[in-house]
PDB file of C-alpha atoms in Angstrom:
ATOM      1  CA  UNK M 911      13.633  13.372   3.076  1.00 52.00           C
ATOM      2  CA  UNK M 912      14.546  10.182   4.471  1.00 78.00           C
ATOM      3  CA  UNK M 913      13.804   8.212   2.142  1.00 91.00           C
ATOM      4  CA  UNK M 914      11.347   7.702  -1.182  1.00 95.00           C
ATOM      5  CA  UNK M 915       7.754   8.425  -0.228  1.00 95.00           C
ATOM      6  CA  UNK M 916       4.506   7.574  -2.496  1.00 97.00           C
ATOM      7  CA  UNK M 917       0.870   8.616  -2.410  1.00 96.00           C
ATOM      8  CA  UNK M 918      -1.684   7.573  -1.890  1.00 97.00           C
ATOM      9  CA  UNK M 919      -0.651   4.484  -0.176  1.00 96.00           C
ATOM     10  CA  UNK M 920      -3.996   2.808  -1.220  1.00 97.00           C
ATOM     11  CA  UNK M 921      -6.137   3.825  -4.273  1.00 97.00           C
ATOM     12  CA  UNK M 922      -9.507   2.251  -5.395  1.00 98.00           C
ATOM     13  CA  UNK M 923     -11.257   3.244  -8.913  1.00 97.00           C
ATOM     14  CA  UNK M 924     -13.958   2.703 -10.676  1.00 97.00           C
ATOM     15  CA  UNK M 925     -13.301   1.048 -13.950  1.00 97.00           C
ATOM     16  CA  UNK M 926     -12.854   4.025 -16.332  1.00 97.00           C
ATOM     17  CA  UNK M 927     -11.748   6.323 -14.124  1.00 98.00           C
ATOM     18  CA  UNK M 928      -8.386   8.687 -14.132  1.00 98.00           C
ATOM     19  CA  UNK M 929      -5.742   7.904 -11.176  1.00 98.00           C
ATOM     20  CA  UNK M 930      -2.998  10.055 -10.658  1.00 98.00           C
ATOM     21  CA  UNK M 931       0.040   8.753  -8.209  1.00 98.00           C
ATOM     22  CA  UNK M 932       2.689  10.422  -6.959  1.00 98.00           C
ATOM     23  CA  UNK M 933       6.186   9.715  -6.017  1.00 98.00           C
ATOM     24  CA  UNK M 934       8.579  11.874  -3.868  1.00 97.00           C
ATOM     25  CA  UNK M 935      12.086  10.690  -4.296  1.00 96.00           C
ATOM     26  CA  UNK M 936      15.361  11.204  -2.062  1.00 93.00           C
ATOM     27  CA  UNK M 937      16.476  14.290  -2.342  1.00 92.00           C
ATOM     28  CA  UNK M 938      19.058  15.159  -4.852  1.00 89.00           C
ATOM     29  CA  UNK M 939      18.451  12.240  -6.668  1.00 91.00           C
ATOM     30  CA  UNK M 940      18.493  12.834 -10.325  1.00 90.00           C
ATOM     31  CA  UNK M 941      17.295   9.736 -11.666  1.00 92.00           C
ATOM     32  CA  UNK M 942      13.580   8.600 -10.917  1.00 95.00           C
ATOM     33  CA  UNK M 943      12.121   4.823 -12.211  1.00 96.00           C
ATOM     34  CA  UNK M 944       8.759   3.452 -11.919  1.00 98.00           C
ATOM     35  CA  UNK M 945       7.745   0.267 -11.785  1.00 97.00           C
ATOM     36  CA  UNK M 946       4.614  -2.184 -11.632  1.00 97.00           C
ATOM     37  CA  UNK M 947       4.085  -4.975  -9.508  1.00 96.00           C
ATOM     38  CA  UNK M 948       1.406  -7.379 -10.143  1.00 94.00           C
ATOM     39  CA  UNK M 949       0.412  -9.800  -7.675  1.00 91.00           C
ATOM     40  CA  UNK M 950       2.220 -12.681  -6.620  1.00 88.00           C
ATOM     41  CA  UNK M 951       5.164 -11.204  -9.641  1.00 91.00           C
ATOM     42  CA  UNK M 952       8.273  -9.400  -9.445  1.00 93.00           C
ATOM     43  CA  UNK M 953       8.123  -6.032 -10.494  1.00 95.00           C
ATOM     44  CA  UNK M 954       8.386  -4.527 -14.175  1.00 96.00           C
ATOM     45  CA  UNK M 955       9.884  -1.794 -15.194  1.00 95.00           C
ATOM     46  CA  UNK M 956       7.846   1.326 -16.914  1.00 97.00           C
ATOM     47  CA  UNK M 957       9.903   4.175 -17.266  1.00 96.00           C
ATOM     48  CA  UNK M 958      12.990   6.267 -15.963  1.00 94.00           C
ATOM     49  CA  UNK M 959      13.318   9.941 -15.981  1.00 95.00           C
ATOM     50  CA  UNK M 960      16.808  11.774 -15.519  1.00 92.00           C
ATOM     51  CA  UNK M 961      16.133  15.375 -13.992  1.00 93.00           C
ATOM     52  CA  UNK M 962      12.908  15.925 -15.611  1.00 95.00           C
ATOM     53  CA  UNK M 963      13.751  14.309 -18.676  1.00 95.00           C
ATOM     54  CA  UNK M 964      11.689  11.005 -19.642  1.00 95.00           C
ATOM     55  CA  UNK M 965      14.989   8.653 -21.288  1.00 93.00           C
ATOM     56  CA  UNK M 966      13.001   5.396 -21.208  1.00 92.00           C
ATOM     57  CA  UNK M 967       8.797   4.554 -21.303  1.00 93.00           C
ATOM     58  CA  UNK M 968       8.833   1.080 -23.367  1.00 92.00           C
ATOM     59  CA  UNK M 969       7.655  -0.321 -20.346  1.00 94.00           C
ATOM     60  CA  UNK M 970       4.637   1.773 -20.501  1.00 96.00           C
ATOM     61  CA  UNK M 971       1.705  -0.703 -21.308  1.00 94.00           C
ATOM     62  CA  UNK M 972      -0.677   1.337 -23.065  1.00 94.00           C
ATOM     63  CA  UNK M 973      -1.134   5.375 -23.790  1.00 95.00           C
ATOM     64  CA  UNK M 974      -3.509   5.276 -21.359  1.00 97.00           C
ATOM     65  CA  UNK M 975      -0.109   5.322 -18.906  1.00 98.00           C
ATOM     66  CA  UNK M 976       1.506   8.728 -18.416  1.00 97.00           C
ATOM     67  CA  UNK M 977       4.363   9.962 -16.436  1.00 98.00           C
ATOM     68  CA  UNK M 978       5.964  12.901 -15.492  1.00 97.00           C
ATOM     69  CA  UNK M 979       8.496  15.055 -13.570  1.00 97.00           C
ATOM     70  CA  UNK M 980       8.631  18.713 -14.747  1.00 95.00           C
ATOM     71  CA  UNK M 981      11.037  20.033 -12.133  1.00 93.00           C
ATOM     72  CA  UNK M 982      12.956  16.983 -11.875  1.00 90.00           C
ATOM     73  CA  UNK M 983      11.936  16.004  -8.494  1.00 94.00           C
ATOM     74  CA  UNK M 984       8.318  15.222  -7.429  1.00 97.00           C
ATOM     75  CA  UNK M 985       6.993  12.641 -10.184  1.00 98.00           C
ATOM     76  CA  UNK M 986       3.686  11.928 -11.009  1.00 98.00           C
ATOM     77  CA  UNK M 987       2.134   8.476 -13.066  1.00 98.00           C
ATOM     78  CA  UNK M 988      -1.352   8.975 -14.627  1.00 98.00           C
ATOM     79  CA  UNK M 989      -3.677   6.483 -15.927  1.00 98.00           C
ATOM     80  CA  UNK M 990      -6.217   7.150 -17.748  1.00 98.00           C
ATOM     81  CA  UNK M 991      -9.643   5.129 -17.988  1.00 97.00           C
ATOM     82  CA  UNK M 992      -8.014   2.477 -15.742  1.00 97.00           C
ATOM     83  CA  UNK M 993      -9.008  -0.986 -16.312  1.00 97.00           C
ATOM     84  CA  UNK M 994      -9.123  -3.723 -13.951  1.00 96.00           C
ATOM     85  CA  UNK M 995      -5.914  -5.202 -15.119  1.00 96.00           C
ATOM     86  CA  UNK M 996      -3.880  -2.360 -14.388  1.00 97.00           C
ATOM     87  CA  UNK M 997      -4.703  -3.478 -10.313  1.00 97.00           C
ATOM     88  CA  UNK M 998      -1.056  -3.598  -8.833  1.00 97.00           C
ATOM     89  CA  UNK M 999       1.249  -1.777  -6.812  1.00 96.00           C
ATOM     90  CA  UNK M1000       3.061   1.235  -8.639  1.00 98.00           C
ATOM     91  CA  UNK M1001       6.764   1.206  -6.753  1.00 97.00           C
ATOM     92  CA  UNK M1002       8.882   4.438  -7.326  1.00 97.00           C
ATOM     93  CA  UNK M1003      12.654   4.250  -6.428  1.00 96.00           C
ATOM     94  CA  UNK M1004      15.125   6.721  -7.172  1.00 94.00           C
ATOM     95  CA  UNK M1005      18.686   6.924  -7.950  1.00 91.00           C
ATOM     96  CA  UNK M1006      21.815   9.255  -6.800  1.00 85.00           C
ATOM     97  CA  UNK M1007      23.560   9.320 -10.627  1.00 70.00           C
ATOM     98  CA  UNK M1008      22.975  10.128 -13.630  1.00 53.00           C
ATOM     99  CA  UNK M1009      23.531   7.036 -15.144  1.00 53.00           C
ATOM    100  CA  UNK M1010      21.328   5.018 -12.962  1.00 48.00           C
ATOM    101  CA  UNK M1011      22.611   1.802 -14.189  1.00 45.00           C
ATOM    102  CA  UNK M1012      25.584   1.995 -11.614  1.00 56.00           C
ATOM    103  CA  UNK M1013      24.327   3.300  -8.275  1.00 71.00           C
ATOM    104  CA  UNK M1014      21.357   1.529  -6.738  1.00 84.00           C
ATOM    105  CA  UNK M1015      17.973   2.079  -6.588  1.00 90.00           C
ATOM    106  CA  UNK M1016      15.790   2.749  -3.672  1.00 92.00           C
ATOM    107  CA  UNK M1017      12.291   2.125  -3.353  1.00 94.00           C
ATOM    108  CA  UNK M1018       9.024   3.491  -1.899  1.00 95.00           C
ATOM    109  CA  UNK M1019       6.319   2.046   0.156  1.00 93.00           C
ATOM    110  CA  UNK M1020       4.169   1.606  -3.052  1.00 96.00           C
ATOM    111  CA  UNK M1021       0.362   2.493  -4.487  1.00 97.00           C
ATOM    112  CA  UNK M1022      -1.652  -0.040  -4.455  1.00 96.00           C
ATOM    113  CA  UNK M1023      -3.938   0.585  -6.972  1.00 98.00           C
ATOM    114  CA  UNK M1024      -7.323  -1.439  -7.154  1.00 97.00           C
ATOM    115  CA  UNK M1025      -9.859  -1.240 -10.222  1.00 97.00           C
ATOM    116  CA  UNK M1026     -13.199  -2.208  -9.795  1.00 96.00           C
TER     117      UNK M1026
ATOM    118  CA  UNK C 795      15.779 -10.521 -24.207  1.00 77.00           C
ATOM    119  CA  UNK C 796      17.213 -10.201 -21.148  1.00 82.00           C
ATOM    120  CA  UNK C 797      15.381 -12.764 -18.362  1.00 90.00           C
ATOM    121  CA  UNK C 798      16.025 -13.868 -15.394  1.00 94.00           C
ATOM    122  CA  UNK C 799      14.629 -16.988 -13.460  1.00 95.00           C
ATOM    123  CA  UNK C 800      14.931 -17.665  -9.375  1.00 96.00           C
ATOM    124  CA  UNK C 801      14.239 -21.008  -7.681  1.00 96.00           C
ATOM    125  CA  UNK C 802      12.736 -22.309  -5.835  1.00 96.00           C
ATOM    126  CA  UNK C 803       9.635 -20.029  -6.122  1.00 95.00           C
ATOM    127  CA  UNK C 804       8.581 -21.801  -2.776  1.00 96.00           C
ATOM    128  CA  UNK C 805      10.605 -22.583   0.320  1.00 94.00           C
ATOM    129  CA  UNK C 806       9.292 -23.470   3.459  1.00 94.00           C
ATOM    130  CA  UNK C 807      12.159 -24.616   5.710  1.00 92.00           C
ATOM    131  CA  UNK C 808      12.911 -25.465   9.352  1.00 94.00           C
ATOM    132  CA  UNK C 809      14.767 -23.089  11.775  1.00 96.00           C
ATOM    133  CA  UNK C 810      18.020 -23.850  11.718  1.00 96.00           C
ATOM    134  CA  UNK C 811      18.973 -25.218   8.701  1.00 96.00           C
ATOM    135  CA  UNK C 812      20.675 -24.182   5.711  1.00 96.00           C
ATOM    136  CA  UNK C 813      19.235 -23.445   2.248  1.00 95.00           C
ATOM    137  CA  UNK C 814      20.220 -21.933  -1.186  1.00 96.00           C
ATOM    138  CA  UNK C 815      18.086 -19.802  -3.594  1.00 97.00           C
ATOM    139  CA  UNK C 816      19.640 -19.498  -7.128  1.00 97.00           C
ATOM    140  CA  UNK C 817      18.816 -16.718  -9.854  1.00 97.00           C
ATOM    141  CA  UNK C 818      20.069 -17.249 -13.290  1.00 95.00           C
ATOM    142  CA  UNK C 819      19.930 -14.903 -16.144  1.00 93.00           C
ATOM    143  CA  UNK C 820      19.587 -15.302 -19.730  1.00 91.00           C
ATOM    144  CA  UNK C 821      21.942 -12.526 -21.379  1.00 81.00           C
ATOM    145  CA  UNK C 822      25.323 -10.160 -20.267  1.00 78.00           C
ATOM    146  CA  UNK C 823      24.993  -8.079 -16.930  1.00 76.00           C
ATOM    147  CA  UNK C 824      27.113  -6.843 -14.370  1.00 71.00           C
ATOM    148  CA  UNK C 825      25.380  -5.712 -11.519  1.00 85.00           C
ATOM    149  CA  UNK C 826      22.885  -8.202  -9.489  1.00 92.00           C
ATOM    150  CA  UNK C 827      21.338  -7.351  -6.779  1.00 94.00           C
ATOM    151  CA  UNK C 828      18.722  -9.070  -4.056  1.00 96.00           C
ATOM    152  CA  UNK C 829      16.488  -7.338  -2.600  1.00 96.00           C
ATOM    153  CA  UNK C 830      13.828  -8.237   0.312  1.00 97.00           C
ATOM    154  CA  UNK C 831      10.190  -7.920   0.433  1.00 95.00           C
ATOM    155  CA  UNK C 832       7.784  -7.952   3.541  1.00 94.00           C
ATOM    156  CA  UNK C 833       4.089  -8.598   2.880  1.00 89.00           C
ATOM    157  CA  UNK C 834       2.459  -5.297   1.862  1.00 85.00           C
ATOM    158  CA  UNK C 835       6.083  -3.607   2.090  1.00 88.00           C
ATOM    159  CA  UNK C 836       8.342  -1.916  -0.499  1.00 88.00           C
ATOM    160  CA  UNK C 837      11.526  -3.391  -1.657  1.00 93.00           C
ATOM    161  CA  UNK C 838      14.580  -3.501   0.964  1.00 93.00           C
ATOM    162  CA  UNK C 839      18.203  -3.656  -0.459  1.00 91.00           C
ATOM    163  CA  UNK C 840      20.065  -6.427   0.602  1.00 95.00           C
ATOM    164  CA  UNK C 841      22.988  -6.996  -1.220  1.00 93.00           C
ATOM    165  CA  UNK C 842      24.494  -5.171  -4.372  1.00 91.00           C
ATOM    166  CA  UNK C 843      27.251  -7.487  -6.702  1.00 92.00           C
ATOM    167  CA  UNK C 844      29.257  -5.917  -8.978  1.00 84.00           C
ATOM    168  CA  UNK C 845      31.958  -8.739 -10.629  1.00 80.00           C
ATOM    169  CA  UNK C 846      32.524 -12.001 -10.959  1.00 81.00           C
ATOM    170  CA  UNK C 847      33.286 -14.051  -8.187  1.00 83.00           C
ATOM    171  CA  UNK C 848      32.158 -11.098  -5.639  1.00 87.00           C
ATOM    172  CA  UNK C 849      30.535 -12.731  -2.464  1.00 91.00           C
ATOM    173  CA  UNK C 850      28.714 -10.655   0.532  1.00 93.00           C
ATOM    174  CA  UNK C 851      27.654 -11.469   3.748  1.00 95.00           C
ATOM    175  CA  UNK C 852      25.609  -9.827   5.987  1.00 94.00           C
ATOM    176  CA  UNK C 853      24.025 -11.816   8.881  1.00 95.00           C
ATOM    177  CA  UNK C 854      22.874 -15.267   7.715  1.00 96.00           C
ATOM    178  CA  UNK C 855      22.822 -14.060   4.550  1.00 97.00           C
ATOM    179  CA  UNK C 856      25.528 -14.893   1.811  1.00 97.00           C
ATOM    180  CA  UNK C 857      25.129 -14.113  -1.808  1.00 97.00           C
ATOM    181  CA  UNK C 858      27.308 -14.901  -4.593  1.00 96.00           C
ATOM    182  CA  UNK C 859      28.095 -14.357  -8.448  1.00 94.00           C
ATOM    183  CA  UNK C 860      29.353 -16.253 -11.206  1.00 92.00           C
ATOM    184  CA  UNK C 861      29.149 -13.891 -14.206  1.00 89.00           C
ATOM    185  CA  UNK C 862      30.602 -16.720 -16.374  1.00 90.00           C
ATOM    186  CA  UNK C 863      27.737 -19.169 -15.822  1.00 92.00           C
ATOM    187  CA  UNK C 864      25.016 -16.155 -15.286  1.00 92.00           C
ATOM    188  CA  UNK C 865      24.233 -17.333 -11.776  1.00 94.00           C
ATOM    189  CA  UNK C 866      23.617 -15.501  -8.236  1.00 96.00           C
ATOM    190  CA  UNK C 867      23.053 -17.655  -5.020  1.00 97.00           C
ATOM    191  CA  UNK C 868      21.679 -16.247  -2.210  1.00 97.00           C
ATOM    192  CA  UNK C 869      22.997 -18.280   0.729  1.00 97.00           C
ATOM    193  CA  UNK C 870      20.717 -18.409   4.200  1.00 96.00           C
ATOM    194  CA  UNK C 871      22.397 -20.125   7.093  1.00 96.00           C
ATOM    195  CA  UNK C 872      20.789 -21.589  10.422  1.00 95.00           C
ATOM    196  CA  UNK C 873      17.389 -19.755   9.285  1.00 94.00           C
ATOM    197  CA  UNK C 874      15.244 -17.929  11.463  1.00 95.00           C
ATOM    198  CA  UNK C 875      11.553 -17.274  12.166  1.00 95.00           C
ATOM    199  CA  UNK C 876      12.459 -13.272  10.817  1.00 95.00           C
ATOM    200  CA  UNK C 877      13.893 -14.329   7.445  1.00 96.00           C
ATOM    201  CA  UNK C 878      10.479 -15.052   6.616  1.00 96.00           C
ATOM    202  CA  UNK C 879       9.660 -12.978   3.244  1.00 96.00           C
ATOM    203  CA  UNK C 880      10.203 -13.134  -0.483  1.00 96.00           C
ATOM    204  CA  UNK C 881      13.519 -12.293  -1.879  1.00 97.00           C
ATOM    205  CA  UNK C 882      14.072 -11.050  -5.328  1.00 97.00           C
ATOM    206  CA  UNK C 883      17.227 -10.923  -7.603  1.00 96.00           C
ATOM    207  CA  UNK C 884      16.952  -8.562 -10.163  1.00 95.00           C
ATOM    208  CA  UNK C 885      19.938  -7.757 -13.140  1.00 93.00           C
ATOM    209  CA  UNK C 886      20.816  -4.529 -14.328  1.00 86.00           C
ATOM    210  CA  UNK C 887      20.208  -4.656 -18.178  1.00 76.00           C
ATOM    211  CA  UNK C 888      23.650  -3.826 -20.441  1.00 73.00           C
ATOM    212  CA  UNK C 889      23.923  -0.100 -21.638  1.00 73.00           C
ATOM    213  CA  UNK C 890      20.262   0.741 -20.038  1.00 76.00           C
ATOM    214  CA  UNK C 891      18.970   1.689 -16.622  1.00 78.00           C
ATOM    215  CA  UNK C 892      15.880  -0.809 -15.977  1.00 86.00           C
ATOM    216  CA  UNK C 893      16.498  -3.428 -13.324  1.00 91.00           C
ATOM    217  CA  UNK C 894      14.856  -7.040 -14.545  1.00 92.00           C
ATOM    218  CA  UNK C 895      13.400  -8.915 -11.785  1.00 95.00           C
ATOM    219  CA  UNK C 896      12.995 -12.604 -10.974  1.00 94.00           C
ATOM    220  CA  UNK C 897       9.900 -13.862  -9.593  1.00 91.00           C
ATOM    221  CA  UNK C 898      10.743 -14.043  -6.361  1.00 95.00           C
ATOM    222  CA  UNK C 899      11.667 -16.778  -4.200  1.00 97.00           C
ATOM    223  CA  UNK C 900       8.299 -16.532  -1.102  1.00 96.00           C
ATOM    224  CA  UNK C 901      10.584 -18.057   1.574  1.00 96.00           C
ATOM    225  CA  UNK C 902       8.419 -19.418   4.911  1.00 96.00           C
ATOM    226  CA  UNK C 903      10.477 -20.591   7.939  1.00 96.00           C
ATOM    227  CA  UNK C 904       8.679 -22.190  11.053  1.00 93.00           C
ATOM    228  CA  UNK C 905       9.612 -23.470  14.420  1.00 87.00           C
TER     229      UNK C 905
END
């Protein structure tokens, strides 16, 4: 595709409930991040896959937070009995190498996620 | 811990003139990059910088690095009404793949 795409675009829960988001990232790329944005804040990082493998999650804030990419494409980021601080946007961006660190990172349009 | 810290967090300037946002960070890095973001929008690249002393351009948009002092500027020249948005400069964290953010600079520019 063109470029990283996310759904849904806009999510609302009920406090307790189970979200599951989705990111579809440029094809090819191997390396997949997530990332949470909080109001008014910068984003902060949560994990990184390369392929399907999950290298980094110690931005994860609780085990309630889940992610993952089986086929090393199409990723997916569960929370589980969300809570209303975990409103934010969820931004996906994906890399072209392996080693992320040196090739930039290109984002998607976002979830915004709202607990109630 | 690796942090980085962008000022102003508020600009509200005049077309026309000239004004500097500056992003320092706390620890060893060497890629910066700034990045733009519309409200309700995803993250637009703007610039990547990838050694000391490296300085793009693109529009009236300059940004800088000094890897020595741990500083970025990000340069806007004879603003206009469309460089209305926040920027963000975010560091590449040594030997890992997790981009640090700032806290964005929320830059307003009116008539």
């Amino acid at each position: 595709g063109a470029g990283v795409s996310q759904s849904p675009r806009y999510k609302v829960a009920k406090r307790g409930q189970d979200v599951a988001l989705r990111c579809d990232p440029i094809s090819g790329h191997v390396s997949l991040f997530w990332y949470q944005q909080a109001l008014g804040q910068g984003p902060e990082f949560l994990t990184y896959f390369q392929n399907e493998a999950q290298l980094d999650k110690s931005g994860l804030p609780s085990d309630r937070f889940f992610a993952e990419r089986p086929e090393g494409s199409v990723s997916t980021l569960k929370i589980q009995r969300t809570q209303q601080e975990d409103s934010a946007v969820y931004l996906c961006a994906s890399s072209s190498t392996d080693r992320g660190a040196y090739n930039e990172q290109f984002f998607g349009p976002g979830t915004r996620l709202t607990v109630l | 811990e690796l942090k980085v810290e962008q000022n102003p967090l508020f600009l509200s300037m005049q077309e026309g003139k000239n004004y500097t946002i500056y992003c320092n960070y706390s620890t060893t890095s060497d890629r910066l990059y700034w990045y733009r973001q519309d409200p309700g929008k995803s993250l637009e690249s703007l610039f990547v910088l990838l050694s000391n002393g490296a300085v793009k351009q693109e529009g009236r948009l300059m940004a800088s690095l000094d890897t020595k002092a741990r500083l970025s500027t990000l340069h806007i020249t004879a603003a206009v009404h469309d460089l209305s948005a926040t920027y963000f400069c975010a560091v590449i964290r040594l030997n890992t793949d997790k981009l640090i953010f700032g806290t964005g600079t929320r830059l307003q520019v009116f008539p």
